[in-house]
mmCIF file of C-alpha atoms in Angstrom:
data_model
loop_
_atom_site.group_PDB
_atom_site.id
_atom_site.type_symbol
_atom_site.label_atom_id
_atom_site.label_comp_id
_atom_site.label_asym_id
_atom_site.label_seq_id
_atom_site.Cartn_x
_atom_site.Cartn_y
_atom_site.Cartn_z
ATOM 1 C CA MET G 30 8.172 -29.704 36.782
ATOM 2 C CA GLY G 31 5.942 -26.485 35.894
ATOM 3 C CA LEU G 32 8.303 -24.432 38.184
ATOM 4 C CA ALA G 33 11.414 -25.388 37.335
ATOM 5 C CA PRO G 34 11.848 -23.769 33.951
ATOM 6 C CA TYR G 35 12.086 -19.905 35.989
ATOM 7 C CA GLY G 36 14.739 -21.052 38.152
ATOM 8 C CA GLU G 37 18.612 -22.027 37.956
ATOM 9 C CA PRO G 38 19.538 -25.339 38.901
ATOM 10 C CA LYS G 39 21.814 -23.968 41.400
ATOM 11 C CA TYR G 40 21.509 -26.457 43.874
ATOM 12 C CA VAL G 41 22.531 -29.491 41.534
ATOM 13 C CA ASP G 42 25.232 -30.124 43.319
ATOM 14 C CA LEU G 43 24.333 -29.583 46.933
ATOM 15 C CA ILE G 44 21.686 -32.517 46.453
ATOM 16 C CA LEU G 45 24.153 -34.627 45.057
ATOM 17 C CA ASP G 46 26.688 -34.052 47.592
ATOM 18 C CA ASN G 47 24.166 -34.219 50.158
ATOM 19 C CA LEU G 48 20.788 -35.481 49.739
ATOM 20 C CA LEU G 49 21.842 -38.514 47.625
ATOM 21 C CA ASP G 50 24.408 -40.940 46.873
ATOM 22 C CA LEU G 51 24.002 -41.477 43.234
ATOM 23 C CA LYS G 52 25.642 -44.539 41.455
ATOM 24 C CA GLU G 53 26.311 -44.602 37.784
ATOM 25 C CA ASP G 54 23.862 -47.145 37.404
ATOM 26 C CA GLY G 55 21.384 -44.982 38.951
ATOM 27 C CA THR G 56 20.944 -46.777 42.176
ATOM 28 C CA PHE G 57 20.717 -44.198 45.210
ATOM 29 C CA ARG G 58 21.234 -44.546 48.732
ATOM 30 C CA LEU G 59 18.994 -41.286 50.473
ATOM 31 C CA ASN G 60 20.664 -39.669 53.423
ATOM 32 C CA MET G 61 18.221 -40.015 55.815
ATOM 33 C CA LYS G 62 19.374 -37.357 58.295
ATOM 34 C CA TYR G 63 17.566 -34.833 56.332
ATOM 35 C CA PHE G 64 14.115 -36.716 56.122
ATOM 36 C CA ASN G 65 11.313 -37.180 58.310
ATOM 37 C CA TYR G 66 8.873 -38.816 56.133
ATOM 38 C CA ALA G 67 9.705 -42.524 57.393
ATOM 39 C CA ALA G 68 8.597 -41.500 61.073
ATOM 40 C CA GLY G 69 7.425 -38.307 60.855
ATOM 41 C CA LEU G 70 4.043 -36.042 59.556
ATOM 42 C CA THR G 71 6.174 -34.274 57.195
ATOM 43 C CA MET G 72 8.813 -35.043 54.165
ATOM 44 C CA THR G 73 12.210 -32.852 55.522
ATOM 45 C CA ASN G 74 13.370 -31.811 58.854
ATOM 46 C CA SER G 75 14.816 -28.668 60.313
ATOM 47 C CA LYS G 76 18.511 -30.689 58.985
ATOM 48 C CA PHE G 77 17.050 -30.231 55.368
ATOM 49 C CA HIS G 78 16.284 -26.713 55.688
ATOM 50 C CA LYS G 79 19.060 -25.635 57.164
ATOM 51 C CA LEU G 80 20.838 -26.958 53.972
ATOM 52 C CA PHE G 81 18.984 -24.793 51.503
ATOM 53 C CA GLY G 82 19.350 -21.343 53.562
ATOM 54 C CA GLY G 83 15.731 -21.338 55.600
ATOM 55 C CA PRO G 84 12.424 -22.593 56.578
ATOM 56 C CA PRO G 85 10.293 -23.748 53.627
ATOM 57 C CA ARG G 86 7.574 -21.114 52.602
ATOM 58 C CA LYS G 87 4.693 -20.809 54.379
ATOM 59 C CA PRO G 88 1.412 -22.290 51.938
ATOM 60 C CA GLU G 89 -0.067 -19.376 49.637
ATOM 61 C CA THR G 90 2.701 -16.923 50.428
ATOM 62 C CA LYS G 91 4.402 -15.085 47.617
ATOM 63 C CA LEU G 92 6.986 -17.787 45.596
ATOM 64 C CA GLY G 93 9.910 -16.612 45.488
ATOM 65 C CA GLN G 94 13.658 -16.997 43.453
ATOM 66 C CA LYS G 95 14.707 -19.718 45.950
ATOM 67 C CA GLU G 96 11.635 -21.884 45.267
ATOM 68 C CA MET G 97 12.215 -21.965 41.810
ATOM 69 C CA ASP G 98 15.806 -22.227 42.135
ATOM 70 C CA LEU G 99 14.688 -25.809 44.168
ATOM 71 C CA ALA G 100 12.609 -26.644 41.859
ATOM 72 C CA ARG G 101 14.998 -26.258 38.859
ATOM 73 C CA SER G 102 17.426 -28.114 40.633
ATOM 74 C CA ILE G 103 15.406 -31.035 41.925
ATOM 75 C CA GLN G 104 13.581 -31.386 38.197
ATOM 76 C CA ASP G 105 17.083 -32.025 36.881
ATOM 77 C CA VAL G 106 18.509 -34.233 39.679
ATOM 78 C CA THR G 107 15.120 -36.106 39.175
ATOM 79 C CA GLU G 108 16.030 -36.145 35.472
ATOM 80 C CA ILE G 109 20.144 -36.995 35.581
ATOM 81 C CA VAL G 110 18.842 -40.287 37.986
ATOM 82 C CA MET G 111 15.763 -41.417 35.525
ATOM 83 C CA LYS G 112 18.456 -41.174 32.531
ATOM 84 C CA LYS G 113 21.417 -43.354 34.519
ATOM 85 C CA ILE G 114 18.052 -45.986 34.826
ATOM 86 C CA ALA G 115 17.401 -46.134 31.497
ATOM 87 C CA SER G 116 20.657 -46.844 30.126
ATOM 88 C CA THR G 117 21.667 -49.437 32.890
ATOM 89 C CA VAL G 118 18.768 -51.134 32.191
ATOM 90 C CA ARG G 119 18.889 -50.993 27.609
ATOM 91 C CA LYS G 120 22.222 -52.376 28.183
ATOM 92 C CA GLU G 121 21.677 -55.187 31.114
ATOM 93 C CA THR G 122 18.978 -56.753 29.442
ATOM 94 C CA GLY G 123 19.347 -55.389 25.240
ATOM 95 C CA LEU G 124 15.793 -54.921 25.179
ATOM 96 C CA GLU G 125 14.078 -52.315 22.758
ATOM 97 C CA ASN G 126 11.372 -51.136 23.894
ATOM 98 C CA LEU G 127 10.353 -49.690 28.018
ATOM 99 C CA CYS G 128 7.615 -49.887 30.041
ATOM 100 C CA MET G 129 7.184 -46.847 32.704
ATOM 101 C CA ALA G 130 5.131 -46.716 36.032
ATOM 102 C CA GLY G 131 5.485 -45.600 39.629
ATOM 103 C CA GLY G 132 4.466 -42.243 40.573
ATOM 104 C CA VAL G 133 8.347 -40.801 38.943
ATOM 105 C CA ALA G 134 6.998 -42.570 35.565
ATOM 106 C CA LEU G 135 4.411 -39.355 35.497
ATOM 107 C CA ASN G 136 6.883 -36.795 35.484
ATOM 108 C CA CYS G 137 6.902 -35.880 31.715
ATOM 109 C CA VAL G 138 9.392 -33.706 31.487
ATOM 110 C CA ALA G 139 12.022 -36.149 32.434
ATOM 111 C CA ASN G 140 10.123 -38.742 30.020
ATOM 112 C CA GLY G 141 10.180 -36.369 27.559
ATOM 113 C CA LYS G 142 14.100 -36.595 27.552
ATOM 114 C CA ILE G 143 14.022 -40.310 28.145
ATOM 115 C CA ILE G 144 13.037 -40.168 24.389
ATOM 116 C CA GLU G 145 14.990 -37.664 23.323
ATOM 117 C CA ASP G 146 17.932 -39.507 23.874
ATOM 118 C CA LYS G 147 16.599 -42.019 21.889
ATOM 119 C CA THR G 148 17.858 -45.114 24.297
ATOM 120 C CA PHE G 149 15.117 -47.676 23.684
ATOM 121 C CA ARG G 150 13.298 -47.187 20.413
ATOM 122 C CA ASN G 151 9.711 -47.544 22.084
ATOM 123 C CA ILE G 152 8.733 -46.032 24.959
ATOM 124 C CA PHE G 153 5.231 -46.812 26.629
ATOM 125 C CA ILE G 154 4.549 -44.965 30.206
ATOM 126 C CA GLN G 155 0.936 -46.157 32.100
ATOM 127 C CA PRO G 156 -1.085 -43.596 31.915
ATOM 128 C CA ALA G 157 -2.339 -44.302 35.709
ATOM 129 C CA ALA G 158 1.552 -45.220 36.922
ATOM 130 C CA GLY G 159 0.851 -44.100 40.084
ATOM 131 C CA ASP G 160 -0.374 -45.850 43.056
ATOM 132 C CA ALA G 161 -3.930 -46.001 41.347
ATOM 133 C CA GLY G 162 -2.657 -47.932 39.041
ATOM 134 C CA GLY G 163 -1.759 -50.817 41.542
ATOM 135 C CA ALA G 164 -5.034 -51.641 41.705
ATOM 136 C CA LEU G 165 -4.578 -51.972 37.329
ATOM 137 C CA GLY G 166 -2.005 -54.334 37.478
ATOM 138 C CA ALA G 167 -3.911 -56.718 40.749
ATOM 139 C CA SER G 168 -6.274 -57.520 38.258
ATOM 140 C CA LEU G 169 -3.659 -58.210 35.290
ATOM 141 C CA SER G 170 -1.946 -60.305 37.444
ATOM 142 C CA CYS G 171 -5.205 -62.250 38.329
ATOM 143 C CA TRP G 172 -5.821 -62.800 34.450
ATOM 144 C CA TYR G 173 -2.718 -63.247 33.664
ATOM 145 C CA GLU G 174 -1.550 -66.233 36.396
ATOM 146 C CA TYR G 175 -4.698 -67.036 38.285
ATOM 147 C CA TYR G 176 -6.518 -67.898 34.660
ATOM 148 C CA ASP G 177 -3.950 -68.331 32.650
ATOM 149 C CA GLN G 178 -4.738 -66.198 29.547
ATOM 150 C CA LYS G 179 -1.949 -65.647 27.117
ATOM 151 C CA ARG G 180 -0.666 -62.372 26.548
ATOM 152 C CA THR G 181 -0.994 -60.363 23.560
ATOM 153 C CA PRO G 182 1.163 -57.390 22.505
ATOM 154 C CA ALA G 183 -0.328 -54.301 21.296
ATOM 155 C CA LYS G 184 -0.187 -53.818 17.713
ATOM 156 C CA ASP G 185 0.671 -50.399 18.412
ATOM 157 C CA LEU G 186 1.878 -47.195 20.655
ATOM 158 C CA THR G 187 -1.152 -46.471 22.045
ATOM 159 C CA GLY G 188 -1.300 -49.749 23.548
ATOM 160 C CA SER G 189 -4.358 -51.845 24.131
ATOM 161 C CA ILE G 190 -5.583 -50.010 27.401
ATOM 162 C CA GLN G 191 -6.706 -47.737 24.255
ATOM 163 C CA GLY G 192 -7.058 -44.376 25.954
ATOM 164 C CA SER G 193 -7.332 -45.389 28.958
ATOM 165 C CA TYR G 194 -11.017 -44.156 29.132
ATOM 166 C CA LEU G 195 -11.961 -47.252 32.060
ATOM 167 C CA GLY G 196 -14.305 -45.324 34.161
ATOM 168 C CA PRO G 197 -18.344 -44.785 34.132
ATOM 169 C CA SER G 198 -20.871 -43.059 31.662
ATOM 170 C CA TYR G 199 -23.454 -41.829 31.733
ATOM 171 C CA SER G 200 -26.536 -41.832 29.654
ATOM 172 C CA GLU G 201 -28.695 -38.341 28.260
ATOM 173 C CA GLU G 202 -31.398 -39.434 30.043
ATOM 174 C CA GLU G 203 -29.894 -39.373 33.609
ATOM 175 C CA ILE G 204 -28.104 -36.201 32.608
ATOM 176 C CA LEU G 205 -31.277 -34.152 31.582
ATOM 177 C CA SER G 206 -32.992 -35.741 34.914
ATOM 178 C CA HIS G 207 -29.777 -33.996 37.033
ATOM 179 C CA LEU G 208 -30.284 -30.984 34.439
ATOM 180 C CA GLN G 209 -34.208 -30.113 35.143
ATOM 181 C CA SER G 210 -34.313 -30.964 38.558
ATOM 182 C CA MET G 211 -31.705 -28.314 39.036
ATOM 183 C CA GLY G 212 -33.551 -26.164 37.023
ATOM 184 C CA ALA G 213 -31.036 -25.352 34.244
ATOM 185 C CA LYS G 214 -31.624 -23.801 31.112
ATOM 186 C CA TYR G 215 -30.023 -26.193 27.784
ATOM 187 C CA GLU G 216 -30.245 -27.280 24.299
ATOM 188 C CA LYS G 217 -30.029 -30.071 22.894
ATOM 189 C CA LEU G 218 -27.665 -30.732 19.659
ATOM 190 C CA SER G 219 -26.582 -32.990 16.849
ATOM 191 C CA PRO G 220 -22.879 -34.644 17.211
ATOM 192 C CA SER G 221 -22.013 -32.922 14.073
ATOM 193 C CA SER G 222 -23.883 -29.474 14.926
ATOM 194 C CA MET G 223 -22.456 -29.468 18.495
ATOM 195 C CA ASP G 224 -18.742 -29.876 16.943
ATOM 196 C CA GLU G 225 -19.295 -26.900 15.004
ATOM 197 C CA ARG G 226 -21.295 -24.618 17.748
ATOM 198 C CA LEU G 227 -17.803 -25.714 19.851
ATOM 199 C CA ALA G 228 -15.748 -24.444 17.630
ATOM 200 C CA SER G 229 -17.462 -21.465 17.149
ATOM 201 C CA ILE G 230 -17.606 -20.839 20.980
ATOM 202 C CA LEU G 231 -14.208 -21.634 21.702
ATOM 203 C CA ALA G 232 -12.931 -19.723 18.730
ATOM 204 C CA GLU G 233 -14.701 -16.803 20.706
ATOM 205 C CA GLY G 234 -12.485 -16.797 23.598
ATOM 206 C CA ASN G 235 -15.045 -18.495 25.570
ATOM 207 C CA VAL G 236 -13.826 -22.019 28.696
ATOM 208 C CA VAL G 237 -15.672 -24.446 27.736
ATOM 209 C CA GLY G 238 -16.584 -27.422 30.491
ATOM 210 C CA TYR G 239 -16.350 -31.248 28.238
ATOM 211 C CA PHE G 240 -17.898 -34.113 29.554
ATOM 212 C CA GLN G 241 -18.968 -36.950 27.523
ATOM 213 C CA GLY G 242 -18.245 -41.147 27.440
ATOM 214 C CA ARG G 243 -16.284 -43.362 29.905
ATOM 215 C CA MET G 244 -14.191 -40.905 32.344
ATOM 216 C CA GLU G 245 -10.597 -41.362 31.965
ATOM 217 C CA PHE G 246 -8.068 -43.797 34.654
ATOM 218 C CA GLY G 247 -5.594 -41.884 36.278
ATOM 219 C CA PRO G 248 -4.494 -38.283 36.858
ATOM 220 C CA ARG G 249 -5.088 -36.956 33.362
ATOM 221 C CA ALA G 250 -7.725 -35.325 31.666
ATOM 222 C CA LEU G 251 -7.851 -37.210 28.245
ATOM 223 C CA GLY G 252 -11.153 -35.211 26.311
ATOM 224 C CA ALA G 253 -13.416 -37.073 28.324
ATOM 225 C CA ARG G 254 -13.685 -34.625 31.558
ATOM 226 C CA SER G 255 -11.522 -32.120 30.249
ATOM 227 C CA ILE G 256 -11.861 -28.129 30.525
ATOM 228 C CA ILE G 257 -10.700 -26.630 26.953
ATOM 229 C CA GLY G 258 -10.008 -23.616 25.423
ATOM 230 C CA ASP G 259 -8.428 -21.894 22.815
ATOM 231 C CA PRO G 260 -4.550 -22.264 22.490
ATOM 232 C CA ARG G 261 -3.901 -18.652 20.187
ATOM 233 C CA ASN G 262 -5.711 -16.464 22.906
ATOM 234 C CA THR G 263 -2.943 -14.497 24.970
ATOM 235 C CA LYS G 264 -4.826 -14.563 27.753
ATOM 236 C CA MET G 265 -6.108 -18.256 28.484
ATOM 237 C CA GLN G 266 -3.751 -19.486 30.401
ATOM 238 C CA SER G 267 -4.245 -16.786 33.073
ATOM 239 C CA VAL G 268 -8.150 -16.702 33.165
ATOM 240 C CA MET G 269 -8.280 -20.770 33.128
ATOM 241 C CA ASN G 270 -5.368 -21.005 36.318
ATOM 242 C CA LEU G 271 -6.811 -17.435 37.976
ATOM 243 C CA LYS G 272 -11.000 -17.833 37.350
ATOM 244 C CA ILE G 273 -11.370 -21.391 37.219
ATOM 245 C CA LYS G 274 -8.636 -23.733 38.363
ATOM 246 C CA TYR G 275 -8.005 -21.140 41.348
ATOM 247 C CA ARG G 276 -4.035 -22.236 40.728
ATOM 248 C CA GLU G 277 -0.757 -20.179 40.733
ATOM 249 C CA SER G 278 -0.856 -18.699 37.545
ATOM 250 C CA PHE G 279 3.155 -19.856 36.135
ATOM 251 C CA ARG G 280 1.457 -23.749 35.899
ATOM 252 C CA PRO G 281 1.012 -24.530 32.272
ATOM 253 C CA PHE G 282 -1.578 -26.538 30.342
ATOM 254 C CA ALA G 283 -1.584 -29.007 28.184
ATOM 255 C CA PRO G 284 -2.460 -28.861 24.627
ATOM 256 C CA ALA G 285 -4.619 -31.359 23.109
ATOM 257 C CA ILE G 286 -3.659 -32.875 19.193
ATOM 258 C CA ILE G 287 -5.124 -34.397 16.500
ATOM 259 C CA SER G 288 -2.602 -37.048 16.111
ATOM 260 C CA GLU G 289 -1.531 -37.064 12.144
ATOM 261 C CA LYS G 290 -0.422 -33.294 12.915
ATOM 262 C CA ALA G 291 1.767 -33.308 15.737
ATOM 263 C CA SER G 292 5.059 -33.301 13.945
ATOM 264 C CA GLU G 293 3.736 -30.376 12.555
ATOM 265 C CA PHE G 294 3.624 -28.243 15.409
ATOM 266 C CA PHE G 295 6.392 -30.098 17.787
ATOM 267 C CA GLU G 296 9.603 -31.668 18.305
ATOM 268 C CA LEU G 297 7.847 -35.197 19.164
ATOM 269 C CA ASP G 298 7.886 -38.412 16.871
ATOM 270 C CA THR G 299 5.906 -41.182 18.535
ATOM 271 C CA PRO G 300 2.423 -41.075 20.060
ATOM 272 C CA SER G 301 1.179 -39.767 23.664
ATOM 273 C CA PRO G 302 -1.612 -40.137 24.534
ATOM 274 C CA TYR G 303 -2.159 -39.787 27.882
ATOM 275 C CA MET G 304 -0.118 -36.482 28.389
ATOM 276 C CA LEU G 305 2.634 -38.024 29.540
ATOM 277 C CA ILE G 306 5.690 -36.656 27.677
ATOM 278 C CA VAL G 307 7.035 -33.255 27.381
ATOM 279 C CA ALA G 308 8.496 -32.085 23.976
ATOM 280 C CA PRO G 309 9.692 -28.935 22.806
ATOM 281 C CA VAL G 310 7.003 -26.647 20.513
ATOM 282 C CA SER G 311 8.304 -26.624 16.759
ATOM 283 C CA GLU G 312 10.376 -23.919 15.659
ATOM 284 C CA ARG G 313 8.479 -22.369 13.058
ATOM 285 C CA HIS G 314 5.617 -21.628 15.768
ATOM 286 C CA ARG G 315 8.004 -20.355 18.548
ATOM 287 C CA ILE G 316 8.409 -16.566 18.841
ATOM 288 C CA PRO G 317 11.730 -15.275 19.331
ATOM 289 C CA MET G 318 12.488 -13.422 22.067
ATOM 290 C CA THR G 319 14.198 -9.838 22.198
ATOM 291 C CA GLN G 320 16.634 -8.933 23.630
ATOM 292 C CA GLU G 321 15.452 -7.057 27.032
ATOM 293 C CA GLN G 322 12.865 -10.492 27.019
ATOM 294 C CA GLU G 323 15.883 -12.556 27.290
ATOM 295 C CA LYS G 324 17.420 -10.618 30.662
ATOM 296 C CA LEU G 325 13.878 -11.514 32.468
ATOM 297 C CA PHE G 326 14.290 -13.905 35.622
ATOM 298 C CA GLY G 327 12.010 -15.895 37.266
ATOM 299 C CA ILE G 328 8.252 -15.486 37.247
ATOM 300 C CA ASP G 329 9.038 -12.012 34.888
ATOM 301 C CA LYS G 330 9.280 -14.749 31.890
ATOM 302 C CA LEU G 331 5.572 -15.616 32.432
ATOM 303 C CA ASN G 332 3.888 -13.055 29.903
ATOM 304 C CA VAL G 333 6.180 -13.576 27.408
ATOM 305 C CA PRO G 334 4.467 -15.155 24.403
ATOM 306 C CA ARG G 335 6.769 -17.919 23.121
ATOM 307 C CA SER G 336 4.554 -18.842 20.324
ATOM 308 C CA ALA G 337 1.155 -19.272 17.876
ATOM 309 C CA LEU G 338 -0.106 -20.862 20.504
ATOM 310 C CA PRO G 339 0.357 -19.307 23.595
ATOM 311 C CA ALA G 340 -1.964 -20.745 26.059
ATOM 312 C CA ILE G 341 -0.063 -23.953 25.468
ATOM 313 C CA THR G 342 3.549 -23.032 25.523
ATOM 314 C CA HIS G 343 5.977 -23.187 28.513
ATOM 315 C CA VAL G 344 8.640 -20.459 29.387
ATOM 316 C CA ASP G 345 11.409 -22.701 27.969
ATOM 317 C CA TYR G 346 8.959 -23.545 24.591
ATOM 318 C CA SER G 347 7.733 -26.676 26.145
ATOM 319 C CA ALA G 348 3.976 -28.340 25.315
ATOM 320 C CA ARG G 349 3.066 -31.441 27.271
ATOM 321 C CA ILE G 350 1.596 -32.872 24.391
ATOM 322 C CA GLN G 351 -1.478 -35.257 24.351
ATOM 323 C CA THR G 352 -1.935 -37.284 20.963
ATOM 324 C CA VAL G 353 -5.725 -37.688 20.000
ATOM 325 C CA HIS G 354 -6.229 -40.782 18.217
ATOM 326 C CA LYS G 355 -9.523 -40.965 16.295
ATOM 327 C CA GLU G 356 -9.586 -45.017 17.581
ATOM 328 C CA THR G 357 -9.705 -44.080 21.125
ATOM 329 C CA ASN G 358 -11.608 -41.049 20.816
ATOM 330 C CA PRO G 359 -14.000 -40.045 18.228
ATOM 331 C CA LYS G 360 -15.881 -37.204 19.740
ATOM 332 C CA PHE G 361 -13.239 -35.400 21.149
ATOM 333 C CA TYR G 362 -10.898 -35.976 17.713
ATOM 334 C CA ASN G 363 -13.984 -34.356 15.990
ATOM 335 C CA LEU G 364 -13.963 -31.298 17.964
ATOM 336 C CA LEU G 365 -10.126 -30.951 17.466
ATOM 337 C CA GLU G 366 -11.535 -31.626 13.578
ATOM 338 C CA ALA G 367 -13.841 -29.000 13.330
ATOM 339 C CA PHE G 368 -12.003 -26.231 15.504
ATOM 340 C CA GLU G 369 -9.031 -26.927 13.018
ATOM 341 C CA LYS G 370 -11.673 -26.338 10.333
ATOM 342 C CA LYS G 371 -12.817 -23.097 11.684
ATOM 343 C CA THR G 372 -9.535 -21.888 12.376
ATOM 344 C CA GLY G 373 -6.497 -23.500 11.154
ATOM 345 C CA CYS G 374 -5.253 -24.446 14.365
ATOM 346 C CA PRO G 375 -5.857 -28.547 15.186
ATOM 347 C CA VAL G 376 -4.960 -28.010 19.152
ATOM 348 C CA LEU G 377 -7.158 -26.915 21.930
ATOM 349 C CA VAL G 378 -5.644 -26.400 25.660
ATOM 350 C CA ASN G 379 -7.053 -29.135 27.630
ATOM 351 C CA THR G 380 -6.815 -29.702 31.400
ATOM 352 C CA SER G 381 -8.452 -31.688 34.167
ATOM 353 C CA PHE G 382 -12.115 -30.807 34.942
ATOM 354 C CA ASN G 383 -11.837 -29.789 38.223
ATOM 355 C CA VAL G 384 -10.851 -26.667 40.716
ATOM 356 C CA ARG G 385 -7.423 -27.258 42.074
ATOM 357 C CA GLY G 386 -7.492 -29.501 44.748
ATOM 358 C CA GLU G 387 -10.491 -31.148 44.117
ATOM 359 C CA PRO G 388 -10.810 -34.564 42.492
ATOM 360 C CA ILE G 389 -11.832 -34.805 38.914
ATOM 361 C CA VAL G 390 -15.482 -34.722 38.053
ATOM 362 C CA CYS G 391 -17.387 -37.580 37.386
ATOM 363 C CA THR G 392 -20.908 -37.531 37.605
ATOM 364 C CA PRO G 393 -23.009 -34.829 35.474
ATOM 365 C CA GLU G 394 -23.705 -33.601 38.759
ATOM 366 C CA ASP G 395 -20.499 -33.307 39.615
ATOM 367 C CA ALA G 396 -19.703 -31.227 36.700
ATOM 368 C CA TYR G 397 -22.606 -28.784 36.528
ATOM 369 C CA ARG G 398 -21.325 -28.179 39.914
ATOM 370 C CA CYS G 399 -17.835 -27.006 39.306
ATOM 371 C CA PHE G 400 -19.450 -25.303 35.946
ATOM 372 C CA MET G 401 -21.844 -22.856 38.257
ATOM 373 C CA ARG G 402 -18.789 -22.207 40.879
ATOM 374 C CA THR G 403 -15.828 -21.235 38.606
ATOM 375 C CA GLU G 404 -16.285 -18.608 35.552
ATOM 376 C CA MET G 405 -16.376 -21.273 33.002
ATOM 377 C CA ASP G 406 -18.774 -20.199 29.833
ATOM 378 C CA TYR G 407 -20.468 -22.655 28.584
ATOM 379 C CA LEU G 408 -20.978 -26.313 29.659
ATOM 380 C CA VAL G 409 -21.165 -29.934 27.460
ATOM 381 C CA LEU G 410 -22.915 -32.769 28.693
ATOM 382 C CA GLU G 411 -22.427 -34.866 26.058
ATOM 383 C CA ASN G 412 -24.695 -33.570 22.795
ATOM 384 C CA ILE G 413 -26.426 -30.904 25.601
ATOM 385 C CA LEU G 414 -25.134 -27.142 25.595
ATOM 386 C CA LEU G 415 -25.559 -25.150 28.399
ATOM 387 C CA ASN G 416 -24.681 -21.373 28.462
ATOM 388 C CA LYS G 417 -23.669 -19.555 31.812
ATOM 389 C CA LYS G 418 -25.632 -16.756 30.913
ATOM 390 C CA ASP G 419 -28.507 -18.925 30.579
ATOM 391 C CA GLN G 420 -28.490 -19.678 33.544
ATOM 392 C CA LYS G 421 -30.008 -18.870 37.146
ATOM 393 C CA GLN G 422 -28.012 -17.584 39.994
ATOM 394 C CA TRP G 423 -25.992 -19.963 41.670
ATOM 395 C CA GLU G 424 -26.073 -19.239 45.479
ATOM 396 C CA LYS G 425 -22.349 -17.914 46.400
ATOM 397 C CA ASP G 426 -20.936 -21.125 48.504
ATOM 398 C CA GLU G 427 -17.614 -19.670 49.527
ATOM 399 C CA SER G 428 -16.653 -22.240 51.714
ATOM 400 C CA TRP G 429 -16.571 -24.942 49.108
ATOM 401 C CA LYS G 430 -12.894 -23.415 48.764
ATOM 402 C CA GLU G 431 -12.019 -24.764 51.434
ATOM 403 C CA GLU G 432 -13.046 -28.505 51.287
ATOM 404 C CA PHE G 433 -10.813 -30.282 49.751
ATOM 405 C CA GLU G 434 -6.917 -30.279 50.659
ATOM 406 C CA LEU G 435 -4.643 -27.484 48.321
ATOM 407 C CA ASP G 436 -1.790 -29.392 46.339
#
């Protein structure tokens, strides 16, 4: 998804003619002549490689226009299929509400297109839509069918899952015990003082590891295990990608915004509490491209600011939005309010608290280790604040970058 806007959809017809037998109702059959995943260790085979003009790019080598065009083409085909399926479901059931799950439901760009079509009045996307969601489904099945509990519809579009903060939380005593064992230097602040202090720290261009409350259930960090920054900062995207996340510079970051302010900054009229919807940045916040910039191709588009919030605006003027609701995450909501009071901007960059290939941090130990191994400036553990400059030198351990498989 992130690479697709840099490419052109030149392989769409090739995919539809050779790889996919797509019907009008959205059902399809894959041509297994080109795939290996059912019986081998790779997804595709030599016939697939030949069809697209050569072998796949080797890991960690430079991305070329071919990869960008292929990403765009696959994304376009995915959207075609999903929109056909959604249309068929609407016609055959007559229902106005749609729930989506499964790994493809994490394709937030396609989700945004389905919402844009207004095929359904309301759309709910399960926040742990991938394989992990099966655990939730099994639990609910047992709860309703074995224990015969009543199903009560949620009153609003954020859903009864209440923000998806279903993981563990940690007491101040547990946090302090770990910090003291590591010889860390820290200060304790009241909640209101923390918000004011953090707003200033973020406005100065610092990157903050933010750890509070129960951990999120699902692949998206939603303000409980997050890395946050100032979206107005023109260098924030590259700093976070290259010095914190250790991933490709083209990857966009998501905005977390006070829910009531979302329509002021984005063309979005529905809640997006789980960061699973992409929508355009509002016209009034965009920066028009010059004639010279319009001629740029591929990855050369990366460094052209697209809006007043360059760190969260992708090259196609889109953003993967998280609407933050006071009812489900009051602490993160209050921080956004403090940042707006300080800067006039109710938006923060929000990305998962991890490095590339590593799971999102869960415990205070995880958070402290990730903070010390990267170039993050500050760490927040509930109401405890750590400044990187105050910490003793972390023993360099470059091998940690190879502990996890790269994505």
